[in-house]
Structures are given as structure tokens and as C-alpha cells.
CSV table of C-alpha atoms and ligand atoms in Angstrom, one decimal:
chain,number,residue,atom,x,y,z
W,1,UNK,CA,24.3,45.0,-23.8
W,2,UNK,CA,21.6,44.8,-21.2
W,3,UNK,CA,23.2,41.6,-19.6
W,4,UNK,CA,26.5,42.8,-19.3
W,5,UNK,CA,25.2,46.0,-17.7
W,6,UNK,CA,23.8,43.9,-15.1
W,7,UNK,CA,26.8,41.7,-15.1
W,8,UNK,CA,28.8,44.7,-13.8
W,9,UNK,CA,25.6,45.7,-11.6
W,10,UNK,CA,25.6,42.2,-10.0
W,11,UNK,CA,27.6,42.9,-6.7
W,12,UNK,CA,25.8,46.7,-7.1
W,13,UNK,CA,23.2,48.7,-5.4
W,14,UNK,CA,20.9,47.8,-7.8
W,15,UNK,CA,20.8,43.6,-8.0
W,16,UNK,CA,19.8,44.0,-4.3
W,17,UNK,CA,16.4,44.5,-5.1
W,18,UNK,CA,16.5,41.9,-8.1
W,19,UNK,CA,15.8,38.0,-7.4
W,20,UNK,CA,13.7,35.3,-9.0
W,21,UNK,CA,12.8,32.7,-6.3
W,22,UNK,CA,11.5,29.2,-7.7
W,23,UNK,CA,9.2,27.8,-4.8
W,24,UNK,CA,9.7,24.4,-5.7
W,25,UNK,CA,13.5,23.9,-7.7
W,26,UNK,CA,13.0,20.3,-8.1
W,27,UNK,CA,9.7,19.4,-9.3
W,28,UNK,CA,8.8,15.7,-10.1
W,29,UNK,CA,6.1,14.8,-12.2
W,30,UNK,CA,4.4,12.0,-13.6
W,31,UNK,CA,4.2,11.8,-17.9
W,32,UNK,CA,1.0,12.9,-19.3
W,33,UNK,CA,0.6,14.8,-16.1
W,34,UNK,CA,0.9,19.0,-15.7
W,35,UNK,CA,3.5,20.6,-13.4
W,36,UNK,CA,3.3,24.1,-11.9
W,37,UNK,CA,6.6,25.7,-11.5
W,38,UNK,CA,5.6,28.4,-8.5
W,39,UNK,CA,7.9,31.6,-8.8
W,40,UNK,CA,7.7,35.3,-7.9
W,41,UNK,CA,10.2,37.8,-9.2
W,42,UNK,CA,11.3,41.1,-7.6
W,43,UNK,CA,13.2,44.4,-9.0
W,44,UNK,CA,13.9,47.9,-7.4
W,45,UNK,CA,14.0,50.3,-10.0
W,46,UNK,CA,10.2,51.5,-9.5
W,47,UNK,CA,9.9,50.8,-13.3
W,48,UNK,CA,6.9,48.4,-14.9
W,49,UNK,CA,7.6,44.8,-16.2
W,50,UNK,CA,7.2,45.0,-20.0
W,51,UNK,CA,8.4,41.4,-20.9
W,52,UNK,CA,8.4,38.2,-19.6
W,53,UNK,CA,9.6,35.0,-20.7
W,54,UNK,CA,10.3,30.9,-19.9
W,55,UNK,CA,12.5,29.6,-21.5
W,56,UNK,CA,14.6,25.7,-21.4
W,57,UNK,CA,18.3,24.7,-21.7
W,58,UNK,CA,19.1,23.4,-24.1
W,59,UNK,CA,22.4,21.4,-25.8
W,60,UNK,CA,23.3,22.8,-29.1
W,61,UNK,CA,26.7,22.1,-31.2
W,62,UNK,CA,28.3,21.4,-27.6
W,63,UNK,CA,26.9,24.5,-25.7
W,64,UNK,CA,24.1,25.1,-23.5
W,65,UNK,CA,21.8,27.6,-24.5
W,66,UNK,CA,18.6,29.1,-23.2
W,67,UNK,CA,15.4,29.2,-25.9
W,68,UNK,CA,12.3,30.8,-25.2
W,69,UNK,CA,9.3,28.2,-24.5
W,70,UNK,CA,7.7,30.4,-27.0
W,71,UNK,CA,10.4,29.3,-30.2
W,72,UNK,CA,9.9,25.5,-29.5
W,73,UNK,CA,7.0,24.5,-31.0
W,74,UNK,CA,6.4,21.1,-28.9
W,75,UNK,CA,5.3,23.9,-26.0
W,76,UNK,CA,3.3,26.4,-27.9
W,77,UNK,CA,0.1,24.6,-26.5
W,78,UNK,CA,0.9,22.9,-23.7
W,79,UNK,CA,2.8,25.4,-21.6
W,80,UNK,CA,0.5,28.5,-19.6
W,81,UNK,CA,2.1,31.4,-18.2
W,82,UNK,CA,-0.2,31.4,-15.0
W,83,UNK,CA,2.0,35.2,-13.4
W,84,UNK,CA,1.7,38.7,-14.3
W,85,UNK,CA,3.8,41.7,-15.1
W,86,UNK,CA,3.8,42.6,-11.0
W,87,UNK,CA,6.0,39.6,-9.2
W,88,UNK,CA,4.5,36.5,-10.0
W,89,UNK,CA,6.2,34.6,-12.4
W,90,UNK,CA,4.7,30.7,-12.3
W,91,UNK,CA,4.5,28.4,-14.9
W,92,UNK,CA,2.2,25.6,-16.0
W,93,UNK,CA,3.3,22.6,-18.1
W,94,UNK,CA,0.8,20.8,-19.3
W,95,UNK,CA,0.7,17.1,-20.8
W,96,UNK,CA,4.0,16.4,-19.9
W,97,UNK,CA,6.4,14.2,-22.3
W,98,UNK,CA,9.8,12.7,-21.2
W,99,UNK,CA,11.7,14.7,-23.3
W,100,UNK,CA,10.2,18.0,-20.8
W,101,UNK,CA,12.7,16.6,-18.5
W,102,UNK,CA,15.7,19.4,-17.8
W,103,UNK,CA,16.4,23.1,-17.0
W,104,UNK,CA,13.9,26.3,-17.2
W,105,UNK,CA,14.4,29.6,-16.8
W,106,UNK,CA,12.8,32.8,-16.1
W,107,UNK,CA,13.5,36.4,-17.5
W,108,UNK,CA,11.8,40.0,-17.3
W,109,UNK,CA,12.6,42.8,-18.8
W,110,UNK,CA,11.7,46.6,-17.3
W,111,UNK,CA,11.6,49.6,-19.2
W,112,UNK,CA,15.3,50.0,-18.0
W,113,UNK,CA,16.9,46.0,-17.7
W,114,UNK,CA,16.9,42.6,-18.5
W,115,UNK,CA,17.1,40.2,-15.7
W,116,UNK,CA,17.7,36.4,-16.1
W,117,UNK,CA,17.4,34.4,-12.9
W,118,UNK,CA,21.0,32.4,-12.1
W,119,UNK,CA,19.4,29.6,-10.4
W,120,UNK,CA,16.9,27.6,-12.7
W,121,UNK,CA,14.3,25.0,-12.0
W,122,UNK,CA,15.2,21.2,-12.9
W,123,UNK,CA,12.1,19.1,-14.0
W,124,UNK,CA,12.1,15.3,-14.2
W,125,UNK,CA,9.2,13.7,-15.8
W,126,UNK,CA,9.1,10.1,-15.4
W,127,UNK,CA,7.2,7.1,-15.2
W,128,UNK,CA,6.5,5.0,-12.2
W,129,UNK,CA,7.5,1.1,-12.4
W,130,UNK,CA,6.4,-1.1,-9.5
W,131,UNK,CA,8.6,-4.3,-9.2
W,132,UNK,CA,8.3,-7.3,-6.7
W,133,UNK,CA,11.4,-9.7,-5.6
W,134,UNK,CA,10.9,-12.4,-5.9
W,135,UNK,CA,7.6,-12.4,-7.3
W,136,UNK,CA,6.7,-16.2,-5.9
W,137,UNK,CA,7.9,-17.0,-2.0
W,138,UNK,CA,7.1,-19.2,0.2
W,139,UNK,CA,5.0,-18.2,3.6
W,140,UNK,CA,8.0,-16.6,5.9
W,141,UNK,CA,10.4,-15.4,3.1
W,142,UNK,CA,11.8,-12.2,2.4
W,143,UNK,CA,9.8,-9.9,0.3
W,144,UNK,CA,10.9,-6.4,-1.4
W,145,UNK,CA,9.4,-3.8,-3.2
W,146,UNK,CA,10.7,-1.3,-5.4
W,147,UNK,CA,9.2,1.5,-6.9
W,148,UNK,CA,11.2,2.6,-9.8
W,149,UNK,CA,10.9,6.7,-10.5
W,150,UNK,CA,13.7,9.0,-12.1
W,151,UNK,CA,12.7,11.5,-9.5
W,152,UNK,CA,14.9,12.1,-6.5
W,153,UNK,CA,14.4,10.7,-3.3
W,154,UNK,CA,11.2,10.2,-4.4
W,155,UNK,CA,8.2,10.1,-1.1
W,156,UNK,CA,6.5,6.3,-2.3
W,157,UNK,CA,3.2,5.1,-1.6
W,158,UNK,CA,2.3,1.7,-2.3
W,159,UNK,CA,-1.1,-0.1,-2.7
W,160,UNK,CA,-2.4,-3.4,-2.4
W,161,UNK,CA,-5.5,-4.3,-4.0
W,162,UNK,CA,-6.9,-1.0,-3.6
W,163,UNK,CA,-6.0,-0.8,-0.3
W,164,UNK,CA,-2.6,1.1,1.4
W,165,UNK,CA,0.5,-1.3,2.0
W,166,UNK,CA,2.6,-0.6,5.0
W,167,UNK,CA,6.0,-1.2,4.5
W,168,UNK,CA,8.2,-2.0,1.1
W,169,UNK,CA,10.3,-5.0,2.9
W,170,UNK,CA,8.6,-7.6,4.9
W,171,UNK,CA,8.3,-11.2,5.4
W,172,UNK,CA,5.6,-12.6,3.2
W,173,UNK,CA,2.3,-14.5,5.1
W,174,UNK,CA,-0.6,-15.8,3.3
W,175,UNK,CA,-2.8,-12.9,3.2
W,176,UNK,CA,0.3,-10.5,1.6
W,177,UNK,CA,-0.6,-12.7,-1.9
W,178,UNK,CA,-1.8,-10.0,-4.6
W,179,UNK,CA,-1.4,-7.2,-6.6
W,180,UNK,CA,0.5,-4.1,-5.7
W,181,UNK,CA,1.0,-0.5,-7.2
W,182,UNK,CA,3.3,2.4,-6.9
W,183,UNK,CA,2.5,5.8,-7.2
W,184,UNK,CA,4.6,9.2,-6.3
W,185,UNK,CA,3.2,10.4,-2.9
W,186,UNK,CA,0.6,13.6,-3.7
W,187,UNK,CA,0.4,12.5,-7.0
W,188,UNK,CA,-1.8,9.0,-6.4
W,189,UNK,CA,-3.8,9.4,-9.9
W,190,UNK,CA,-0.7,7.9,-11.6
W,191,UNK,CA,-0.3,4.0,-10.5
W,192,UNK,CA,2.2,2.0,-11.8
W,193,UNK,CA,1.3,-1.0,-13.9
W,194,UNK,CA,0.3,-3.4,-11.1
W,195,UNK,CA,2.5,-6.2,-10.4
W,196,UNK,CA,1.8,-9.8,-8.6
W,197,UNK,CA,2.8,-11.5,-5.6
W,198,UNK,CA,2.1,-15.4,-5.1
W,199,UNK,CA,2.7,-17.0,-1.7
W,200,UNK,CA,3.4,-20.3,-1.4
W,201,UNK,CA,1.8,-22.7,1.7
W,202,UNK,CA,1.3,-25.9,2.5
W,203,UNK,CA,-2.1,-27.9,3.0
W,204,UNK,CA,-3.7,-26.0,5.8
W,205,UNK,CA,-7.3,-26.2,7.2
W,206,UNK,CA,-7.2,-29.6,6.3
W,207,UNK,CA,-11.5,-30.8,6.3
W,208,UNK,CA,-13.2,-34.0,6.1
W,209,UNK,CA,-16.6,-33.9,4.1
W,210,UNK,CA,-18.7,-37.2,4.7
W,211,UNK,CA,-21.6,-37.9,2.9
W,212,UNK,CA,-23.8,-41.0,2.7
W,213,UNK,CA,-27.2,-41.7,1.5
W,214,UNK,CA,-30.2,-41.3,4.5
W,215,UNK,CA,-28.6,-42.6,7.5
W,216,UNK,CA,-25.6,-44.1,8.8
W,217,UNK,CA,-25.6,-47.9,8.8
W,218,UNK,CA,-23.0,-50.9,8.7
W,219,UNK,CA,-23.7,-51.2,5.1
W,220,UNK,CA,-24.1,-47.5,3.9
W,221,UNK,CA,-21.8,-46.7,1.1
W,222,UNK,CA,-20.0,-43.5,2.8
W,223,UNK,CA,-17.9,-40.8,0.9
W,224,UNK,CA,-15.0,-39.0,2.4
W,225,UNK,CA,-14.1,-36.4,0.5
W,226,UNK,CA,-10.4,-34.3,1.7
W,227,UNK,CA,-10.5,-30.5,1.2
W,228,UNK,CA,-7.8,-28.2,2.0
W,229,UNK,CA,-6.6,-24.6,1.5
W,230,UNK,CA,-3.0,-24.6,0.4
W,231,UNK,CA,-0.7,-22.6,-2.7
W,232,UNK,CA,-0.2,-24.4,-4.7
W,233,UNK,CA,-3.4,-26.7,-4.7
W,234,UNK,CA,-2.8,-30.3,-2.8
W,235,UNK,CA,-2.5,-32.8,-5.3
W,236,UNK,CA,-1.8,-35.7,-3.6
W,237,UNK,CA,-4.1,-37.2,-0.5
W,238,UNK,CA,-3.8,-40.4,1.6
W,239,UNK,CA,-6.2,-41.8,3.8
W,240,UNK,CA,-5.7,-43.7,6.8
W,241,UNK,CA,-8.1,-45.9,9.1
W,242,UNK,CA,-7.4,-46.0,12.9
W,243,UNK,CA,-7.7,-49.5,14.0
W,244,UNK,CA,-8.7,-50.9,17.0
W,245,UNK,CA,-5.4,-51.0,18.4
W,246,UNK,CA,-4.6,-47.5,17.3
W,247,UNK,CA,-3.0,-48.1,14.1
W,248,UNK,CA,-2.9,-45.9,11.1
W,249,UNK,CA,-3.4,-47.6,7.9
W,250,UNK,CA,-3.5,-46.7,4.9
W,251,UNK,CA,-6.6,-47.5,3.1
W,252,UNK,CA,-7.0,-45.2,0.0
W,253,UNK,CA,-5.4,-42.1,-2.2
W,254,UNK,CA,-7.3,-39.9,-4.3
W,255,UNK,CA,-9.0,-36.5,-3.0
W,256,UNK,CA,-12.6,-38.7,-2.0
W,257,UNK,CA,-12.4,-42.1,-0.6
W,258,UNK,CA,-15.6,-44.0,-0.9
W,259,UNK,CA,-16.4,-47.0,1.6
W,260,UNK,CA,-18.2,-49.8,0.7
W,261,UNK,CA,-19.3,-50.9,4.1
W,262,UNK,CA,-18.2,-50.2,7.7
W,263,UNK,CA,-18.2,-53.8,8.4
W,264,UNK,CA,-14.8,-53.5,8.2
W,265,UNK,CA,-14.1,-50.3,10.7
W,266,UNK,CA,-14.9,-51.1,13.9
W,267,UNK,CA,-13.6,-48.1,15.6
W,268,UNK,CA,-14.8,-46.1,12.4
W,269,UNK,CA,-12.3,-43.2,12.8
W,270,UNK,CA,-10.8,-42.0,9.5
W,271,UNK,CA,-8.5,-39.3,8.7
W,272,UNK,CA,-6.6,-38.0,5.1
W,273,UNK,CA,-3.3,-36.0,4.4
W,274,UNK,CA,-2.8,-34.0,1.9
W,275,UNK,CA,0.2,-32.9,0.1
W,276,UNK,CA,1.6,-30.6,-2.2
W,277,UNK,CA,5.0,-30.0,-3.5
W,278,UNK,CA,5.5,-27.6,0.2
W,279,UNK,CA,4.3,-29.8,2.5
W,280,UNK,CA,1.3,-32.3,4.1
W,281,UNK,CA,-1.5,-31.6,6.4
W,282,UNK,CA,-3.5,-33.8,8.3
W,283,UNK,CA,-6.9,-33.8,9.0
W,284,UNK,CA,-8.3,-34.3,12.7
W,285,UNK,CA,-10.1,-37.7,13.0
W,286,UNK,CA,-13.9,-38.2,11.7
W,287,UNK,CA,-15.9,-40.5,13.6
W,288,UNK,CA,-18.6,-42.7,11.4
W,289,UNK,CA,-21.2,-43.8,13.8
W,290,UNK,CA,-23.8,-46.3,12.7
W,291,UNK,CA,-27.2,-44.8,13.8
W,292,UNK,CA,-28.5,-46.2,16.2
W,293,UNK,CA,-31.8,-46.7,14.9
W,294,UNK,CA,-30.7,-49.7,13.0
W,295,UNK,CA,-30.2,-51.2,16.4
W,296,UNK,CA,-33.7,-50.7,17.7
W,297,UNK,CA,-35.4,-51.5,14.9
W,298,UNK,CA,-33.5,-54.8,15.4
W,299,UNK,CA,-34.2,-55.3,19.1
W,300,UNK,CA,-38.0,-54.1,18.0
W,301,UNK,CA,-38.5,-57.2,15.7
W,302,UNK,CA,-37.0,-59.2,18.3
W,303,UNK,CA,-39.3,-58.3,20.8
W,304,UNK,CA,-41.8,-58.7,18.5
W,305,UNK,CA,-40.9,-61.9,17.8
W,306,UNK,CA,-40.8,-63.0,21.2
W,307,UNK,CA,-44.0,-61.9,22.0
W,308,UNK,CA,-45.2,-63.7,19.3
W,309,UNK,CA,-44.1,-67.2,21.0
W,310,UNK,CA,-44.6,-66.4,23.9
W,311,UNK,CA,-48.4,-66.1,23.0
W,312,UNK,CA,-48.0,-69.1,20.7
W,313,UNK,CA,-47.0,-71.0,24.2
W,314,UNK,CA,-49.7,-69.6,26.4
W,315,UNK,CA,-51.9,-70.9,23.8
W,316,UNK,CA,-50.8,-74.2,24.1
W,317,UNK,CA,-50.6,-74.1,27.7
W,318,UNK,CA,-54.0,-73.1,27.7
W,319,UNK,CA,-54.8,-75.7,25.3
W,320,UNK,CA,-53.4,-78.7,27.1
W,321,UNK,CA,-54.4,-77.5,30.4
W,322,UNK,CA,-57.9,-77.5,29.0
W,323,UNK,CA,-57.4,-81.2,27.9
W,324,UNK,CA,-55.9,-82.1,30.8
W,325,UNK,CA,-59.0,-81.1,32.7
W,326,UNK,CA,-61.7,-82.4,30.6
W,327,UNK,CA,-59.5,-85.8,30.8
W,328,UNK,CA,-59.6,-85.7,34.5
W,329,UNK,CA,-63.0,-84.4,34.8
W,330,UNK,CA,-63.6,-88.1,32.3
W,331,UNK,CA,-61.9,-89.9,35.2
W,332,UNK,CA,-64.0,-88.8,37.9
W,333,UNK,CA,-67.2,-89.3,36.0
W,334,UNK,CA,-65.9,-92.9,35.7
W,335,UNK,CA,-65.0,-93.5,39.0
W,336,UNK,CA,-68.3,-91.9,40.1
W,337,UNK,CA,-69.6,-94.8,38.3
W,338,UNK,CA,-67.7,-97.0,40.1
W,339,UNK,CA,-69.0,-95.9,43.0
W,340,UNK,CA,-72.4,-95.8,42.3
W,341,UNK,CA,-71.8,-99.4,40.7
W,342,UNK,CA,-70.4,-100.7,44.3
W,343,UNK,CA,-73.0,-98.2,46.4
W,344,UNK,CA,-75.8,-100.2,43.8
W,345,UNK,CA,-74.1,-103.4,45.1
J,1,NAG,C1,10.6,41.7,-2.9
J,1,NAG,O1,10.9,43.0,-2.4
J,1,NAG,C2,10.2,43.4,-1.3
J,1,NAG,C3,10.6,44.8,-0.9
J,1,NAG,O2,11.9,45.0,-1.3
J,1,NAG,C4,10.5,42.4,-0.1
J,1,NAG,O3,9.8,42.8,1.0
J,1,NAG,C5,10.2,41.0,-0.5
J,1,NAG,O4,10.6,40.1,0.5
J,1,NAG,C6,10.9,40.7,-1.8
J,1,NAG,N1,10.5,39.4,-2.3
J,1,NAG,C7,11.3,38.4,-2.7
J,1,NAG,C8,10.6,37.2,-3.2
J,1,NAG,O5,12.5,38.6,-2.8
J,2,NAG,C1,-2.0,23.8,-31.0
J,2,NAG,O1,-3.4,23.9,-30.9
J,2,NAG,C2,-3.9,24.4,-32.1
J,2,NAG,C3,-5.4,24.5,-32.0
J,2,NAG,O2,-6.0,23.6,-31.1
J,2,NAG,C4,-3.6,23.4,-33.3
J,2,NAG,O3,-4.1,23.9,-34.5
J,2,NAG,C5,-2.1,23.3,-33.4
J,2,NAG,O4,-1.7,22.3,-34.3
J,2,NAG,C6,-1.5,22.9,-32.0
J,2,NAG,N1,0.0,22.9,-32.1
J,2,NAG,C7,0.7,21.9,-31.7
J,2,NAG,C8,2.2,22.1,-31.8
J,2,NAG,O5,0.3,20.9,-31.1
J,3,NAG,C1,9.5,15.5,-27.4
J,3,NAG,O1,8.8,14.2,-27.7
J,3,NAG,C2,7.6,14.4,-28.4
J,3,NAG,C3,7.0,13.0,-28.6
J,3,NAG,O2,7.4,12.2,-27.6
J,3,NAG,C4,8.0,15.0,-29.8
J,3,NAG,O3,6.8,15.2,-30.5
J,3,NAG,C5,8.7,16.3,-29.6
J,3,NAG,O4,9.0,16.9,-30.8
J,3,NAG,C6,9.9,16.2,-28.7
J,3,NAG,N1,10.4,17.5,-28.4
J,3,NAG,C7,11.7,17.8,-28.5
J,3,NAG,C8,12.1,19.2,-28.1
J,3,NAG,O5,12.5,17.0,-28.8
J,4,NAG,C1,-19.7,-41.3,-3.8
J,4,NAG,O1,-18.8,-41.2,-4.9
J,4,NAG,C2,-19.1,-41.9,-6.0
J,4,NAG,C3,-18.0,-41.8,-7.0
J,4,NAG,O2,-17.0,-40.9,-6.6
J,4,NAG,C4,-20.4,-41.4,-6.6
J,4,NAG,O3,-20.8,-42.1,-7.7
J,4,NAG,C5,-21.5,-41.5,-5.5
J,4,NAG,O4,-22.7,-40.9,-6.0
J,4,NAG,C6,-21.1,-40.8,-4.2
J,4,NAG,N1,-22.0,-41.1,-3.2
J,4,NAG,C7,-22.4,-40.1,-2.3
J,4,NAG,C8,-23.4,-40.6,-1.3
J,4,NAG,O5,-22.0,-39.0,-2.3
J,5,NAG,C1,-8.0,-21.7,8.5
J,5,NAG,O1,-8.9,-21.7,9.6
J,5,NAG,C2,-8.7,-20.6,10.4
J,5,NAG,C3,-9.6,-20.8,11.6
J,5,NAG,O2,-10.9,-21.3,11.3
J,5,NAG,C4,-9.1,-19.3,9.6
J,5,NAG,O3,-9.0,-18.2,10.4
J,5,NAG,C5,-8.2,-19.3,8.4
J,5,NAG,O4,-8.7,-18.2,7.6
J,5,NAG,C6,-8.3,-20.5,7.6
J,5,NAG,N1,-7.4,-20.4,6.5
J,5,NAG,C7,-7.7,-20.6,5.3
J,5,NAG,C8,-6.6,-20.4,4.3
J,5,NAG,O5,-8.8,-20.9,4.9
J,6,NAG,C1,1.9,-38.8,-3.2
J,6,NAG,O1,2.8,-38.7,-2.1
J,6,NAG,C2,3.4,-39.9,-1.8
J,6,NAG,C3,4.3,-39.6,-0.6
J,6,NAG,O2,5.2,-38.6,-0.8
J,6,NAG,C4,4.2,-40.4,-3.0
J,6,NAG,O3,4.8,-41.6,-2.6
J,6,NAG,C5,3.3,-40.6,-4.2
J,6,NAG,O4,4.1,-41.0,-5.3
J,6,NAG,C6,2.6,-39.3,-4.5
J,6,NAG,N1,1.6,-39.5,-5.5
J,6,NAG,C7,1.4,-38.7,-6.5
J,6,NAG,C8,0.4,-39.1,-7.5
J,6,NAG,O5,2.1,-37.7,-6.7
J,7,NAG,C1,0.1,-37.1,9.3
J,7,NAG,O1,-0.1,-38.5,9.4
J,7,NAG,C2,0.9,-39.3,8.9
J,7,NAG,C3,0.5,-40.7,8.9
J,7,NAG,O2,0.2,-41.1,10.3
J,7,NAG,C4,2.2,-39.1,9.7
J,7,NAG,O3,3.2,-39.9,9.2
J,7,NAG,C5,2.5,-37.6,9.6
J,7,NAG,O4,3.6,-37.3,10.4
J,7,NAG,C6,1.3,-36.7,10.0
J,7,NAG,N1,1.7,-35.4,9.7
J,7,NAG,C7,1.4,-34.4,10.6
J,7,NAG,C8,1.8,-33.0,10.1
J,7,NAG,O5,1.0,-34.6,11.7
């Protein structure tokens, strides 16, 4: 009887005074989450509020009808009537489930009328999905994000590994490899499952390590081993010697390439490639100088040697010159005697 007084009163004096406003008519929120629904209600009669109620559309036998929050027994503790009897009317729902998701209403009653607002507030409760496409590029390739949400024109925030991700298209690089999450802007607590993004490169940063045992000579057995950084991981290396005459050839395969002696190598320069299923990369060109060391020690028992003969020969020298003078000084003695023998004649 009530409501079709104020049916009649609707265009009337009286329903000037009368509104419900909803602050926010289209809340979104996150499942498992609480929503308040902010709303203030006015009336003109000078009377007091006696009544207030919630209540949610709902479909029954074909026809939309509106029950009171407090007859459905899935909101007796999870909804909070946060207004008063004055002109705030808000609402809290609490532990939201997907089937929250539709219409609410709000109603007061004075000592005089009933009022029902027209208008009515539309929840969606939903869940927040990230996805990537494709979820495995190569470096350069087109990447997109999507952040799935039942809410309208939803305000999307993404995150990658922990840290804010600019925009939901780009062109993948290296560094955009990882794992990203959604959430509804303002409400951040509520990530989406996180979802992966490998980039795909060829060897880059291709390294020579050499290693050999104390130092560098023509004999040392010397290791090469290839590293590079590269998605997925190089599985295939070559290695080439630069000869003489500036030729590459190929002298091994295998990510380390172990050299028996540098007799060989004359110019010692050595590089690798290394290959996966994107691409090669080459290494710049490693020198293997013998130390020079070796050398001297070489020219030091040489000299040594040489001194040795050489003193060997002065010894002689001195030797035979000494002979030769005691022979001579024999002569003399005997031609003295000749003399004396023809002086005595
Ligand atoms: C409620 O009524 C008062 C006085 O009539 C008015 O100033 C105020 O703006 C109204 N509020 C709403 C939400 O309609
Ligand atoms: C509401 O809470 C009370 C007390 O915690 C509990 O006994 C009752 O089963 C709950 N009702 C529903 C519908 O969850
Ligand atoms: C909503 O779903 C919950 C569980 O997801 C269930 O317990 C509850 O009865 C449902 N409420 C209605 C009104 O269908
Ligand atoms: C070189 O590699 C071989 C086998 O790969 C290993 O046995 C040897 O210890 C390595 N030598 C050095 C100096 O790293
Ligand atoms: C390759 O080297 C450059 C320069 O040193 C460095 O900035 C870059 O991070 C390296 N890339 C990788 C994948 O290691
Ligand atoms: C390595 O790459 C070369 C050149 O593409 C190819 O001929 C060879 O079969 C590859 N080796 C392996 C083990 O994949
Ligand atoms: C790497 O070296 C190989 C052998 O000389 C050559 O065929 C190839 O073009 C080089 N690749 C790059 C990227 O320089």
C-alpha cells in the first residue's frame, strides 16, 4: 500500500526531498575480498528512519525479485550495515564469493513511508587471470599481455618480478624474460597467478677461458674452454686456428678444446663459435704467447756454455803458450852453450 502511495507521490511534492545516491554504482572486487557500497539517503517529511534494509535481486520462477540481505542466509555473517537511521546508508560485504555478483538495493522506511531506491548498485566479484602471448619469443618479437577480470574497463596494473611493468604490449628483449602478475588497480593485495615469459637469443658474450699448468710454453698442454650467454643454452661449438696466412681452420668441437702443444700454432691465435638452434656467436681472437722465460733460460745455458769454452780455450792457450816458452827458453840455453863452446874455442 505504502509503495503505491509513493508511486502516485513520485512526480509529487514530496519525492523531492527523497533520493538514495550510491557513491560508487559499479563496484569491482576481487573474491575473498570485502566491498563497501558508499550510500547516503535523504527524505523530507521531518519524520525519523525506523527501518532500514539491503536487500539483492534476485531471479525467481522467471521474475526478478528483491530479498532482504537479512533472509539469505549465505549473508547473515558476512554482510555489515556500516550507516544509521540519519542519511547514511553504506554497506559492507565481506568475504566475497562469485555468486555475490549482481544487483543490491536499499530501502527505509519513516514513521509515515517506505522508500525503495530505483537505481541499484551492480557488484561483480571476480578473479584476476594474467595471460602472456606467446609465452616463448624470440628477442624482437611481439609480446602481449592480458589481464583477464569480469570487471568493466577494469584500471590494470602489472608486475614483473616484484617490480612494476610499463606497458601490456611491447617488443620482447632479453631482460623482459620472467614472471608477471596482474592485479585490479587500488586493489594490489590480489595478484593473479603469475605467469612466465621466456626469451629466446642467440650465443652472445661469446668468452674464451684458457688455462694451462704454471706458465706458457711450446709444449704446455693448454685448455680453451667456450662460454656464452644465450636462450636456449649453446650446444654446439667449433674452434678455429688462425694460420699464418690468415686462415681459419677448424681444429676442434666440443665446449673446451685442449691443445697438446703449440708447436703446431705459430701465430697462436684461436677463436670458438658457438651455436644454438637461434644462431652462432664468435668469440674475439685469444692470443697464446709462449713466455718468454723459456727463451732466456735458453740463451742463459747458452751463455753459460760458452763461457765455459771459452775458459776451456784460454786454458789451453795459456798452456801451450807456457810450453812454447819453456821450449824456447831450452833453445837459448843451448845456443848459449854454443856460444860459450865457440867463445871456449
Ligand atoms: C539531502 O537534502 C538536503 C536538504 O534538502 C540537501 O542539502 C542535500 O544535498 C541532500 N542530499 C542528497 C544526497 O540528496
Ligand atoms: C555465522 O557465525 C556464527 C557464529 O560465528 C555461526 O555459528 C554460524 O554458523 C554462521 N552462519 C553462517 C551462515 O555462516
Ligand atoms: C554462493 O556460493 C557459496 C559457495 O561458493 C554457497 O555456499 C552459497 O550457498 C551460494 N549462495 C547462493 C545464494 O547461491
Ligand atoms: C684440460 O682438460 C682435460 C680434460 O678436459 C683435463 O683432464 C685437464 O685437467 C685440463 N687441464 C687444465 C690445465 O685445465
Ligand atoms: C654481455 O656483455 C655486456 C657488456 O659487457 C653486458 O652489458 C651484458 O649484460 C652481457 N650480456 C649477458 C647476457 O651476459
Ligand atoms: C653443430 O653445428 C654444425 C654447423 O651447423 C653442424 O654441422 C653439426 O652437425 C652440429 N653438431 C651438433 C652436435 O649438433
Ligand atoms: C664466425 O666465424 C665463422 C668461421 O670463420 C664464420 O663463418 C662466421 O661467419 C662468423 N660468424 C660471425 C657472426 O661473425
Amino acid at each position: 500500500m505504502i509503495m503505491l502511495l509513493l508511486l502516485i507521490l513520485k512526480s509529487g511534492a514530496v519525492s523531492a526531498g527523497w533520493s538514495v545516491t550510491f557513491e560508487n554504482p559499479n563496484p569491482c572486487a576481487i573474491k575473498g575480498s570485502s566491498v563497501e557500497f558508499r550510500c547516503s539517503y535523504n527524505y523530507s517529511d521531518g519524520g525519523t528512519v525506523r527501518k532500514t534494509a539491503w536487500s539483492k535481486g534476485e531471479l525467481k520462477d522467471g521474475r526478478w525479485k528483491r530479498v532482504a540481505l537479512s533472509d539469505l542466509l549465505s549473508y547473515q555473517n558476512r554482510s555489515e550495515y556500516l550507516g544509521d537511521l540519519q542519511h547514511d546508508c553504506s554497506l559492507a560485504i565481506h568475504d566475497l564469493q562469485d555468486n555475490d555478483t549482481g544487483y543490491y538495493y536499499f530501502r527505509f522506511d519513516t514513521d509515515m513511508y517506505g522508500w525503495r531506491s530505483r537505481s541499484s548498485v551492480y557488484l561483480t566479484v571476480t578473479e584476476v587471470s594474467a595471460m602472456v602471448y606467446p609465452d616463448s619469443v624470440r628477442a624482437g618479437d611481439n609480446v602481449t599481455l592480458e589481464c583477464k577480470t569480469f570487471c568493466q574497463n577494469p584500471s590494470i596494473v602489472w608486475f614483473k618480478d616484484g617490480h612494476q611493468a610499463a606497458k601490456p604490449e611491447f617488443q620482447a628483449q632479453r631482460e623482459d624474460a620472467g614472471n608477471y602478475v596482474c592485479a585490479v588497480e587500488g586493489q594490489e593485495w590480489a595478484l593473479s597467478e603469475p605467469v612466465g615469459l621466456d626469451v629466446q637469443y642467440p650465443p652472445l658474450n661469446v668468452s674464451v677461458e684458457v688455462s694451462y699448468p704454471g706458465h706458457l710454453t711450446a709444449n704446455s698442454r693448454v685448455n680453451l674452454t667456450c662460454s656464452s650467454a644465450a636462450n636456449p643454452a649453446a650446444d654446439n661449438y667449433t674452434w678455429y686456428r688462425i694460420t699464418v696466412s690468415s686462415f681459419r681452420v677448424q681444429v676442434g668441437s666440443g665446449q673446451v678444446l685442449s691443445i697438446p702443444s703449440l708447436e703446431m700454432s705459430p701465430t697462436g691465435l684461436y677463436f670458438c663459435q658457438a651455436r644454438n638452434r637461434l644462431g652462432e656467436g664468435n668469440s674475439t681472437e685469444v692470443q697464446l704467447i709462449v713466455d718468454k722465460t723459456d727463451i732466456n733460460h735458453f740463451i742463459i745455458c747458452v751463455g753459460i756454455g760458452v763461457k765455459v769454452v771459452i775458459v776451456l780455450l784460454l786454458i789451453l792457450v795459456i798452456i801451450w803458450a807456457w810450453r812454447q816458452r819453456r821450449r824456447s827458453a831450452v833453445d837459448k840455453e843451448e845456443k848459449s852453450h854454443d856460444y860459450e863452446n865457440i867463445s871456449s874455442i
